[in-house]
mmCIF file with all atom_site columns, C-alpha atoms in Angstrom:
data_model
loop_
_atom_site.group_PDB
_atom_site.id
_atom_site.type_symbol
_atom_site.label_atom_id
_atom_site.label_alt_id
_atom_site.label_comp_id
_atom_site.label_asym_id
_atom_site.label_entity_id
_atom_site.label_seq_id
_atom_site.pdbx_PDB_ins_code
_atom_site.Cartn_x
_atom_site.Cartn_y
_atom_site.Cartn_z
_atom_site.occupancy
_atom_site.B_iso_or_equiv
_atom_site.pdbx_formal_charge
_atom_site.auth_seq_id
_atom_site.auth_comp_id
_atom_site.auth_asym_id
_atom_site.auth_atom_id
_atom_site.pdbx_PDB_model_num
ATOM 1   C CA . MET A 1 1   ? 37.265 86.831 -3.594  1.00 0.00 ? 1   MET A CA 1
ATOM 2   C CA . THR A 1 2   ? 39.351 86.849 -6.720  1.00 0.00 ? 2   THR A CA 1
ATOM 3   C CA . THR A 1 3   ? 38.378 84.324 -9.327  1.00 0.00 ? 3   THR A CA 1
ATOM 4   C CA . GLY A 1 4   ? 41.543 84.516 -11.430 1.00 0.00 ? 4   GLY A CA 1
ATOM 5   C CA . LYS A 1 5   ? 43.461 81.534 -10.093 1.00 0.00 ? 5   LYS A CA 1
ATOM 6   C CA . PRO A 1 6   ? 42.395 78.316 -8.383  1.00 0.00 ? 6   PRO A CA 1
ATOM 7   C CA . LEU A 1 7   ? 42.283 78.272 -4.601  1.00 0.00 ? 7   LEU A CA 1
ATOM 8   C CA . ARG A 1 8   ? 44.806 76.301 -2.577  1.00 0.00 ? 8   ARG A CA 1
ATOM 9   C CA . ALA A 1 9   ? 43.418 73.191 -0.878  1.00 0.00 ? 9   ALA A CA 1
ATOM 10  C CA . ASP A 1 10  ? 43.249 74.876 2.555   1.00 0.00 ? 10  ASP A CA 1
ATOM 11  C CA . ALA A 1 11  ? 41.500 77.919 1.071   1.00 0.00 ? 11  ALA A CA 1
ATOM 12  C CA . GLN A 1 12  ? 38.999 75.636 -0.652  1.00 0.00 ? 12  GLN A CA 1
ATOM 13  C CA . ARG A 1 13  ? 38.316 73.874 2.657   1.00 0.00 ? 13  ARG A CA 1
ATOM 14  C CA . ASN A 1 14  ? 37.841 77.216 4.455   1.00 0.00 ? 14  ASN A CA 1
ATOM 15  C CA . ARG A 1 15  ? 35.498 78.503 1.755   1.00 0.00 ? 15  ARG A CA 1
ATOM 16  C CA . ALA A 1 16  ? 33.501 75.254 1.827   1.00 0.00 ? 16  ALA A CA 1
ATOM 17  C CA . ALA A 1 17  ? 33.297 75.407 5.651   1.00 0.00 ? 17  ALA A CA 1
ATOM 18  C CA . LEU A 1 18  ? 31.964 78.973 5.503   1.00 0.00 ? 18  LEU A CA 1
ATOM 19  C CA . ILE A 1 19  ? 29.348 78.065 2.897   1.00 0.00 ? 19  ILE A CA 1
ATOM 20  C CA . ALA A 1 20  ? 28.277 74.928 4.781   1.00 0.00 ? 20  ALA A CA 1
ATOM 21  C CA . LYS A 1 21  ? 27.906 76.808 8.073   1.00 0.00 ? 21  LYS A CA 1
ATOM 22  C CA . ALA A 1 22  ? 26.039 79.677 6.395   1.00 0.00 ? 22  ALA A CA 1
ATOM 23  C CA . ARG A 1 23  ? 23.675 77.207 4.732   1.00 0.00 ? 23  ARG A CA 1
ATOM 24  C CA . GLU A 1 24  ? 22.977 75.598 8.105   1.00 0.00 ? 24  GLU A CA 1
ATOM 25  C CA . VAL A 1 25  ? 22.338 78.974 9.770   1.00 0.00 ? 25  VAL A CA 1
ATOM 26  C CA . PHE A 1 26  ? 20.180 80.206 6.861   1.00 0.00 ? 26  PHE A CA 1
ATOM 27  C CA . ASP A 1 27  ? 18.134 77.013 6.962   1.00 0.00 ? 27  ASP A CA 1
ATOM 28  C CA . ALA A 1 28  ? 17.504 77.472 10.685  1.00 0.00 ? 28  ALA A CA 1
ATOM 29  C CA . GLY A 1 29  ? 16.381 81.065 10.049  1.00 0.00 ? 29  GLY A CA 1
ATOM 30  C CA . GLU A 1 30  ? 18.977 82.433 12.471  1.00 0.00 ? 30  GLU A CA 1
ATOM 31  C CA . PHE A 1 31  ? 20.997 84.508 10.017  1.00 0.00 ? 31  PHE A CA 1
ATOM 32  C CA . PHE A 1 32  ? 19.664 87.868 11.074  1.00 0.00 ? 32  PHE A CA 1
ATOM 33  C CA . ASP A 1 33  ? 20.442 87.165 14.725  1.00 0.00 ? 33  ASP A CA 1
ATOM 34  C CA . LEU A 1 34  ? 24.182 87.017 13.981  1.00 0.00 ? 34  LEU A CA 1
ATOM 35  C CA . ARG A 1 35  ? 26.809 89.580 13.211  1.00 0.00 ? 35  ARG A CA 1
ATOM 36  C CA . PHE A 1 36  ? 28.511 88.834 9.910   1.00 0.00 ? 36  PHE A CA 1
ATOM 37  C CA . ASP A 1 37  ? 31.830 88.269 11.723  1.00 0.00 ? 37  ASP A CA 1
ATOM 38  C CA . ASP A 1 38  ? 30.190 85.468 13.755  1.00 0.00 ? 38  ASP A CA 1
ATOM 39  C CA . PHE A 1 39  ? 30.272 83.229 10.684  1.00 0.00 ? 39  PHE A CA 1
ATOM 40  C CA . ALA A 1 40  ? 34.049 83.014 10.918  1.00 0.00 ? 40  ALA A CA 1
ATOM 41  C CA . ALA A 1 41  ? 33.974 81.525 14.431  1.00 0.00 ? 41  ALA A CA 1
ATOM 42  C CA . LEU A 1 42  ? 31.046 79.234 13.573  1.00 0.00 ? 42  LEU A CA 1
ATOM 43  C CA . ALA A 1 43  ? 32.952 77.861 10.582  1.00 0.00 ? 43  ALA A CA 1
ATOM 44  C CA . GLY A 1 44  ? 36.209 77.565 12.549  1.00 0.00 ? 44  GLY A CA 1
ATOM 45  C CA . VAL A 1 45  ? 38.131 80.120 10.492  1.00 0.00 ? 45  VAL A CA 1
ATOM 46  C CA . GLY A 1 46  ? 39.525 83.585 11.136  1.00 0.00 ? 46  GLY A CA 1
ATOM 47  C CA . THR A 1 47  ? 37.652 86.781 10.415  1.00 0.00 ? 47  THR A CA 1
ATOM 48  C CA . GLY A 1 48  ? 40.200 87.696 7.736   1.00 0.00 ? 48  GLY A CA 1
ATOM 49  C CA . THR A 1 49  ? 39.443 84.421 5.974   1.00 0.00 ? 49  THR A CA 1
ATOM 50  C CA . LEU A 1 50  ? 35.727 85.205 6.012   1.00 0.00 ? 50  LEU A CA 1
ATOM 51  C CA . TYR A 1 51  ? 36.237 88.642 4.462   1.00 0.00 ? 51  TYR A CA 1
ATOM 52  C CA . ARG A 1 52  ? 38.804 87.355 1.953   1.00 0.00 ? 52  ARG A CA 1
ATOM 53  C CA . HIS A 1 53  ? 36.247 84.919 0.564   1.00 0.00 ? 53  HIS A CA 1
ATOM 54  C CA . PHE A 1 54  ? 33.056 86.877 1.224   1.00 0.00 ? 54  PHE A CA 1
ATOM 55  C CA . PRO A 1 55  ? 33.384 90.626 1.753   1.00 0.00 ? 55  PRO A CA 1
ATOM 56  C CA . THR A 1 56  ? 29.642 91.040 2.470   1.00 0.00 ? 56  THR A CA 1
ATOM 57  C CA . ARG A 1 57  ? 26.607 89.095 3.719   1.00 0.00 ? 57  ARG A CA 1
ATOM 58  C CA . GLU A 1 58  ? 25.229 89.249 0.207   1.00 0.00 ? 58  GLU A CA 1
ATOM 59  C CA . ALA A 1 59  ? 28.377 87.655 -1.230  1.00 0.00 ? 59  ALA A CA 1
ATOM 60  C CA . LEU A 1 60  ? 28.051 84.801 1.248   1.00 0.00 ? 60  LEU A CA 1
ATOM 61  C CA . ALA A 1 61  ? 24.336 84.422 0.475   1.00 0.00 ? 61  ALA A CA 1
ATOM 62  C CA . GLU A 1 62  ? 25.091 84.348 -3.256  1.00 0.00 ? 62  GLU A CA 1
ATOM 63  C CA . ALA A 1 63  ? 27.673 81.590 -2.734  1.00 0.00 ? 63  ALA A CA 1
ATOM 64  C CA . VAL A 1 64  ? 25.162 79.520 -0.741  1.00 0.00 ? 64  VAL A CA 1
ATOM 65  C CA . TYR A 1 65  ? 22.535 80.122 -3.432  1.00 0.00 ? 65  TYR A CA 1
ATOM 66  C CA . HIS A 1 66  ? 24.903 78.967 -6.180  1.00 0.00 ? 66  HIS A CA 1
ATOM 67  C CA . GLU A 1 67  ? 25.776 75.829 -4.207  1.00 0.00 ? 67  GLU A CA 1
ATOM 68  C CA . GLU A 1 68  ? 22.058 75.044 -3.849  1.00 0.00 ? 68  GLU A CA 1
ATOM 69  C CA . ILE A 1 69  ? 21.468 75.556 -7.564  1.00 0.00 ? 69  ILE A CA 1
ATOM 70  C CA . LEU A 1 70  ? 24.405 73.292 -8.459  1.00 0.00 ? 70  LEU A CA 1
ATOM 71  C CA . THR A 1 71  ? 23.044 70.595 -6.145  1.00 0.00 ? 71  THR A CA 1
ATOM 72  C CA . LEU A 1 72  ? 19.584 70.812 -7.717  1.00 0.00 ? 72  LEU A CA 1
ATOM 73  C CA . ARG A 1 73  ? 21.024 70.898 -11.233 1.00 0.00 ? 73  ARG A CA 1
ATOM 74  C CA . ASP A 1 74  ? 23.178 67.851 -10.514 1.00 0.00 ? 74  ASP A CA 1
ATOM 75  C CA . HIS A 1 75  ? 20.144 66.024 -9.105  1.00 0.00 ? 75  HIS A CA 1
ATOM 76  C CA . ALA A 1 76  ? 18.231 66.766 -12.327 1.00 0.00 ? 76  ALA A CA 1
ATOM 77  C CA . ARG A 1 77  ? 21.121 65.359 -14.368 1.00 0.00 ? 77  ARG A CA 1
ATOM 78  C CA . GLU A 1 78  ? 21.328 62.264 -12.171 1.00 0.00 ? 78  GLU A CA 1
ATOM 79  C CA . LEU A 1 79  ? 17.617 61.588 -12.590 1.00 0.00 ? 79  LEU A CA 1
ATOM 80  C CA . GLN A 1 80  ? 17.900 62.131 -16.333 1.00 0.00 ? 80  GLN A CA 1
ATOM 81  C CA . ALA A 1 81  ? 20.728 59.615 -16.521 1.00 0.00 ? 81  ALA A CA 1
ATOM 82  C CA . THR A 1 82  ? 18.979 56.939 -14.471 1.00 0.00 ? 82  THR A CA 1
ATOM 83  C CA . LEU A 1 83  ? 15.238 57.135 -15.211 1.00 0.00 ? 83  LEU A CA 1
ATOM 84  C CA . PRO A 1 84  ? 13.037 57.189 -18.298 1.00 0.00 ? 84  PRO A CA 1
ATOM 85  C CA . ALA A 1 85  ? 12.569 60.815 -19.368 1.00 0.00 ? 85  ALA A CA 1
ATOM 86  C CA . ALA A 1 86  ? 8.979  61.358 -18.165 1.00 0.00 ? 86  ALA A CA 1
ATOM 87  C CA . GLU A 1 87  ? 9.759  59.733 -14.813 1.00 0.00 ? 87  GLU A CA 1
ATOM 88  C CA . ALA A 1 88  ? 12.909 61.846 -14.449 1.00 0.00 ? 88  ALA A CA 1
ATOM 89  C CA . LEU A 1 89  ? 10.933 65.052 -15.026 1.00 0.00 ? 89  LEU A CA 1
ATOM 90  C CA . SER A 1 90  ? 8.198  64.054 -12.590 1.00 0.00 ? 90  SER A CA 1
ATOM 91  C CA . ALA A 1 91  ? 10.727 62.904 -9.974  1.00 0.00 ? 91  ALA A CA 1
ATOM 92  C CA . PHE A 1 92  ? 12.620 66.169 -10.268 1.00 0.00 ? 92  PHE A CA 1
ATOM 93  C CA . LEU A 1 93  ? 9.490  68.272 -9.769  1.00 0.00 ? 93  LEU A CA 1
ATOM 94  C CA . ARG A 1 94  ? 8.525  66.217 -6.736  1.00 0.00 ? 94  ARG A CA 1
ATOM 95  C CA . ALA A 1 95  ? 12.084 66.507 -5.407  1.00 0.00 ? 95  ALA A CA 1
ATOM 96  C CA . MET A 1 96  ? 11.842 70.289 -5.783  1.00 0.00 ? 96  MET A CA 1
ATOM 97  C CA . VAL A 1 97  ? 8.692  70.322 -3.638  1.00 0.00 ? 97  VAL A CA 1
ATOM 98  C CA . GLU A 1 98  ? 10.487 68.200 -1.037  1.00 0.00 ? 98  GLU A CA 1
ATOM 99  C CA . HIS A 1 99  ? 13.496 70.534 -1.152  1.00 0.00 ? 99  HIS A CA 1
ATOM 100 C CA . ILE A 1 100 ? 11.301 73.616 -0.706  1.00 0.00 ? 100 ILE A CA 1
ATOM 101 C CA . HIS A 1 101 ? 9.502  71.907 2.178   1.00 0.00 ? 101 HIS A CA 1
ATOM 102 C CA . THR A 1 102 ? 12.675 70.746 3.905   1.00 0.00 ? 102 THR A CA 1
ATOM 103 C CA . HIS A 1 103 ? 14.670 73.951 3.371   1.00 0.00 ? 103 HIS A CA 1
ATOM 104 C CA . HIS A 1 104 ? 12.046 76.682 3.591   1.00 0.00 ? 104 HIS A CA 1
ATOM 105 C CA . GLY A 1 105 ? 14.141 78.728 6.023   1.00 0.00 ? 105 GLY A CA 1
ATOM 106 C CA . LEU A 1 106 ? 17.032 78.653 3.587   1.00 0.00 ? 106 LEU A CA 1
ATOM 107 C CA . ALA A 1 107 ? 14.875 79.817 0.698   1.00 0.00 ? 107 ALA A CA 1
ATOM 108 C CA . ARG A 1 108 ? 13.326 82.629 2.742   1.00 0.00 ? 108 ARG A CA 1
ATOM 109 C CA . THR A 1 109 ? 16.707 83.861 4.015   1.00 0.00 ? 109 THR A CA 1
ATOM 110 C CA . LEU A 1 110 ? 18.300 83.744 0.576   1.00 0.00 ? 110 LEU A CA 1
ATOM 111 C CA . SER A 1 111 ? 15.433 85.588 -1.079  1.00 0.00 ? 111 SER A CA 1
ATOM 112 C CA . THR A 1 112 ? 15.562 88.308 1.590   1.00 0.00 ? 112 THR A CA 1
ATOM 113 C CA . LEU A 1 113 ? 19.328 88.736 1.389   1.00 0.00 ? 113 LEU A CA 1
ATOM 114 C CA . MET A 1 114 ? 19.520 88.626 -2.368  1.00 0.00 ? 114 MET A CA 1
ATOM 115 C CA . ALA A 1 115 ? 16.496 90.798 -3.159  1.00 0.00 ? 115 ALA A CA 1
ATOM 116 C CA . ALA A 1 116 ? 18.739 93.522 -4.576  1.00 0.00 ? 116 ALA A CA 1
ATOM 117 C CA . SER A 1 117 ? 21.187 91.138 -6.278  1.00 0.00 ? 117 SER A CA 1
ATOM 118 C CA . THR A 1 118 ? 19.344 90.262 -9.445  1.00 0.00 ? 118 THR A CA 1
ATOM 119 C CA . ASN A 1 119 ? 22.518 89.203 -11.304 1.00 0.00 ? 119 ASN A CA 1
ATOM 120 C CA . GLY A 1 120 ? 23.273 86.368 -8.911  1.00 0.00 ? 120 GLY A CA 1
ATOM 121 C CA . LEU A 1 121 ? 19.678 85.191 -8.899  1.00 0.00 ? 121 LEU A CA 1
ATOM 122 C CA . THR A 1 122 ? 19.365 85.417 -12.671 1.00 0.00 ? 122 THR A CA 1
ATOM 123 C CA . GLU A 1 123 ? 22.484 83.310 -13.278 1.00 0.00 ? 123 GLU A CA 1
ATOM 124 C CA . GLY A 1 124 ? 21.355 80.677 -10.799 1.00 0.00 ? 124 GLY A CA 1
ATOM 125 C CA . SER A 1 125 ? 17.798 80.622 -12.067 1.00 0.00 ? 125 SER A CA 1
ATOM 126 C CA . GLN A 1 126 ? 19.093 80.203 -15.607 1.00 0.00 ? 126 GLN A CA 1
ATOM 127 C CA . ALA A 1 127 ? 21.259 77.217 -14.612 1.00 0.00 ? 127 ALA A CA 1
ATOM 128 C CA . LEU A 1 128 ? 18.268 75.544 -12.970 1.00 0.00 ? 128 LEU A CA 1
ATOM 129 C CA . GLU A 1 129 ? 15.978 76.403 -15.878 1.00 0.00 ? 129 GLU A CA 1
ATOM 130 C CA . ASN A 1 130 ? 18.534 74.869 -18.270 1.00 0.00 ? 130 ASN A CA 1
ATOM 131 C CA . ALA A 1 131 ? 18.418 71.627 -16.273 1.00 0.00 ? 131 ALA A CA 1
ATOM 132 C CA . VAL A 1 132 ? 14.607 71.652 -16.414 1.00 0.00 ? 132 VAL A CA 1
ATOM 133 C CA . ALA A 1 133 ? 14.764 72.436 -20.145 1.00 0.00 ? 133 ALA A CA 1
ATOM 134 C CA . ASP A 1 134 ? 16.973 69.382 -20.676 1.00 0.00 ? 134 ASP A CA 1
ATOM 135 C CA . LEU A 1 135 ? 14.521 67.168 -18.780 1.00 0.00 ? 135 LEU A CA 1
ATOM 136 C CA . VAL A 1 136 ? 11.581 68.550 -20.780 1.00 0.00 ? 136 VAL A CA 1
ATOM 137 C CA . ALA A 1 137 ? 13.376 68.306 -24.144 1.00 0.00 ? 137 ALA A CA 1
ATOM 138 C CA . THR A 1 138 ? 14.412 64.699 -23.556 1.00 0.00 ? 138 THR A CA 1
ATOM 139 C CA . ALA A 1 139 ? 10.896 63.701 -22.518 1.00 0.00 ? 139 ALA A CA 1
ATOM 140 C CA . ALA A 1 140 ? 9.445  65.517 -25.556 1.00 0.00 ? 140 ALA A CA 1
ATOM 141 C CA . ARG A 1 141 ? 11.904 63.785 -27.933 1.00 0.00 ? 141 ARG A CA 1
ATOM 142 C CA . GLU A 1 142 ? 10.781 60.441 -26.522 1.00 0.00 ? 142 GLU A CA 1
ATOM 143 C CA . GLY A 1 143 ? 7.132  61.407 -27.003 1.00 0.00 ? 143 GLY A CA 1
ATOM 144 C CA . ALA A 1 144 ? 6.503  61.069 -23.265 1.00 0.00 ? 144 ALA A CA 1
ATOM 145 C CA . VAL A 1 145 ? 5.342  64.687 -22.881 1.00 0.00 ? 145 VAL A CA 1
ATOM 146 C CA . ARG A 1 146 ? 3.802  67.288 -25.146 1.00 0.00 ? 146 ARG A CA 1
ATOM 147 C CA . ALA A 1 147 ? 6.268  69.043 -27.431 1.00 0.00 ? 147 ALA A CA 1
ATOM 148 C CA . ASP A 1 148 ? 4.964  72.510 -26.563 1.00 0.00 ? 148 ASP A CA 1
ATOM 149 C CA . ILE A 1 149 ? 5.950  72.512 -22.871 1.00 0.00 ? 149 ILE A CA 1
ATOM 150 C CA . ASP A 1 150 ? 7.861  75.664 -22.018 1.00 0.00 ? 150 ASP A CA 1
ATOM 151 C CA . PRO A 1 151 ? 10.545 75.181 -19.339 1.00 0.00 ? 151 PRO A CA 1
ATOM 152 C CA . GLY A 1 152 ? 9.935  78.767 -18.223 1.00 0.00 ? 152 GLY A CA 1
ATOM 153 C CA . ALA A 1 153 ? 6.332  77.883 -17.422 1.00 0.00 ? 153 ALA A CA 1
ATOM 154 C CA . VAL A 1 154 ? 7.548  74.893 -15.405 1.00 0.00 ? 154 VAL A CA 1
ATOM 155 C CA . MET A 1 155 ? 9.869  77.229 -13.481 1.00 0.00 ? 155 MET A CA 1
ATOM 156 C CA . MET A 1 156 ? 6.971  79.632 -12.876 1.00 0.00 ? 156 MET A CA 1
ATOM 157 C CA . ALA A 1 157 ? 4.950  76.778 -11.408 1.00 0.00 ? 157 ALA A CA 1
ATOM 158 C CA . LEU A 1 158 ? 7.842  75.880 -9.083  1.00 0.00 ? 158 LEU A CA 1
ATOM 159 C CA . HIS A 1 159 ? 8.311  79.517 -8.037  1.00 0.00 ? 159 HIS A CA 1
ATOM 160 C CA . GLY A 1 160 ? 4.585  79.817 -7.356  1.00 0.00 ? 160 GLY A CA 1
ATOM 161 C CA . ILE A 1 161 ? 4.656  76.684 -5.244  1.00 0.00 ? 161 ILE A CA 1
ATOM 162 C CA . GLY A 1 162 ? 7.572  78.038 -3.248  1.00 0.00 ? 162 GLY A CA 1
ATOM 163 C CA . ALA A 1 163 ? 5.969  81.461 -2.794  1.00 0.00 ? 163 ALA A CA 1
ATOM 164 C CA . ALA A 1 164 ? 2.808  79.902 -1.328  1.00 0.00 ? 164 ALA A CA 1
ATOM 165 C CA . HIS A 1 165 ? 4.708  77.945 1.330   1.00 0.00 ? 165 HIS A CA 1
ATOM 166 C CA . ASP A 1 166 ? 2.922  79.692 4.211   1.00 0.00 ? 166 ASP A CA 1
ATOM 167 C CA . ARG A 1 167 ? -0.471 78.243 3.307   1.00 0.00 ? 167 ARG A CA 1
ATOM 168 C CA . PRO A 1 168 ? -1.823 75.871 6.003   1.00 0.00 ? 168 PRO A CA 1
ATOM 169 C CA . ASN A 1 169 ? -2.049 72.794 3.729   1.00 0.00 ? 169 ASN A CA 1
ATOM 170 C CA . TRP A 1 170 ? 0.916  73.731 1.583   1.00 0.00 ? 170 TRP A CA 1
ATOM 171 C CA . ARG A 1 171 ? 2.522  70.321 1.255   1.00 0.00 ? 171 ARG A CA 1
ATOM 172 C CA . THR A 1 172 ? -0.678 68.549 0.247   1.00 0.00 ? 172 THR A CA 1
ATOM 173 C CA . GLU A 1 173 ? -1.597 71.322 -2.173  1.00 0.00 ? 173 GLU A CA 1
ATOM 174 C CA . ALA A 1 174 ? 1.932  71.435 -3.623  1.00 0.00 ? 174 ALA A CA 1
ATOM 175 C CA . ASP A 1 175 ? 1.941  67.677 -4.218  1.00 0.00 ? 175 ASP A CA 1
ATOM 176 C CA . HIS A 1 176 ? -1.500 67.937 -5.835  1.00 0.00 ? 176 HIS A CA 1
ATOM 177 C CA . LEU A 1 177 ? -0.344 70.797 -8.072  1.00 0.00 ? 177 LEU A CA 1
ATOM 178 C CA . ILE A 1 178 ? 2.687  68.787 -9.223  1.00 0.00 ? 178 ILE A CA 1
ATOM 179 C CA . THR A 1 179 ? 0.318  65.923 -10.101 1.00 0.00 ? 179 THR A CA 1
ATOM 180 C CA . LEU A 1 180 ? -1.807 68.354 -12.139 1.00 0.00 ? 180 LEU A CA 1
ATOM 181 C CA . VAL A 1 181 ? 1.279  69.746 -13.888 1.00 0.00 ? 181 VAL A CA 1
ATOM 182 C CA . VAL A 1 182 ? 2.645  66.276 -14.681 1.00 0.00 ? 182 VAL A CA 1
ATOM 183 C CA . ASP A 1 183 ? -0.782 65.166 -15.961 1.00 0.00 ? 183 ASP A CA 1
ATOM 184 C CA . GLY A 1 184 ? -0.853 68.288 -18.133 1.00 0.00 ? 184 GLY A CA 1
ATOM 185 C CA . PHE A 1 185 ? 2.481  67.314 -19.694 1.00 0.00 ? 185 PHE A CA 1
ATOM 186 C CA . ARG A 1 186 ? 1.029  64.149 -21.232 1.00 0.00 ? 186 ARG A CA 1
ATOM 187 C CA . PRO A 1 187 ? 0.423  64.110 -24.979 1.00 0.00 ? 187 PRO A CA 1
ATOM 188 C CA . ALA A 1 188 ? -3.211 64.626 -25.994 1.00 0.00 ? 188 ALA A CA 1
ATOM 189 C CA . GLY A 1 189 ? -5.292 61.494 -25.561 1.00 0.00 ? 189 GLY A CA 1
ATOM 190 C CA . GLU A 1 190 ? -2.868 59.761 -23.171 1.00 0.00 ? 190 GLU A CA 1
ATOM 191 C CA . LYS A 1 191 ? -4.454 58.842 -19.863 1.00 0.00 ? 191 LYS A CA 1
ATOM 192 C CA . PRO A 1 192 ? -2.720 59.321 -16.505 1.00 0.00 ? 192 PRO A CA 1
#
């Protein structure tokens, strides 16, 4: 897809329909059972429209990934705008665990499809890390968390949680780990 000029309204709708249908299929873990052309019919568009927007499976996966990242980033900003800083950070981390739990099929499909596409993953990861960095920086400025918290370390914790999703008691362990992380954010001497 060319990115030079804005899409017409109908092209935007078609692109959004393709991304929404792909997200649904990825989440259900059915992506590999379909031919790439099948996405056109599932989204109610022509095959030419599919290839005009997304010439490959990887291009479609990258678009879904970017939509997910934007949704998560926007959620972080919403929490930051509506909650005290420490609560916003904690709520975001817990929301990430819920998102991983609810959309594990999506995460697994995207990571498989985009394994060779480090550029797309790097850009998306950076956007999400920037949102986490904003949450951390605001909480640190307010004295609600330690000033030495590295957003990259927070991202590593989230990635580790996601990577361990196949463990039998994953959800309980993930929630417990987030509690440990949040407790670790507190300034020295402050009790949970």
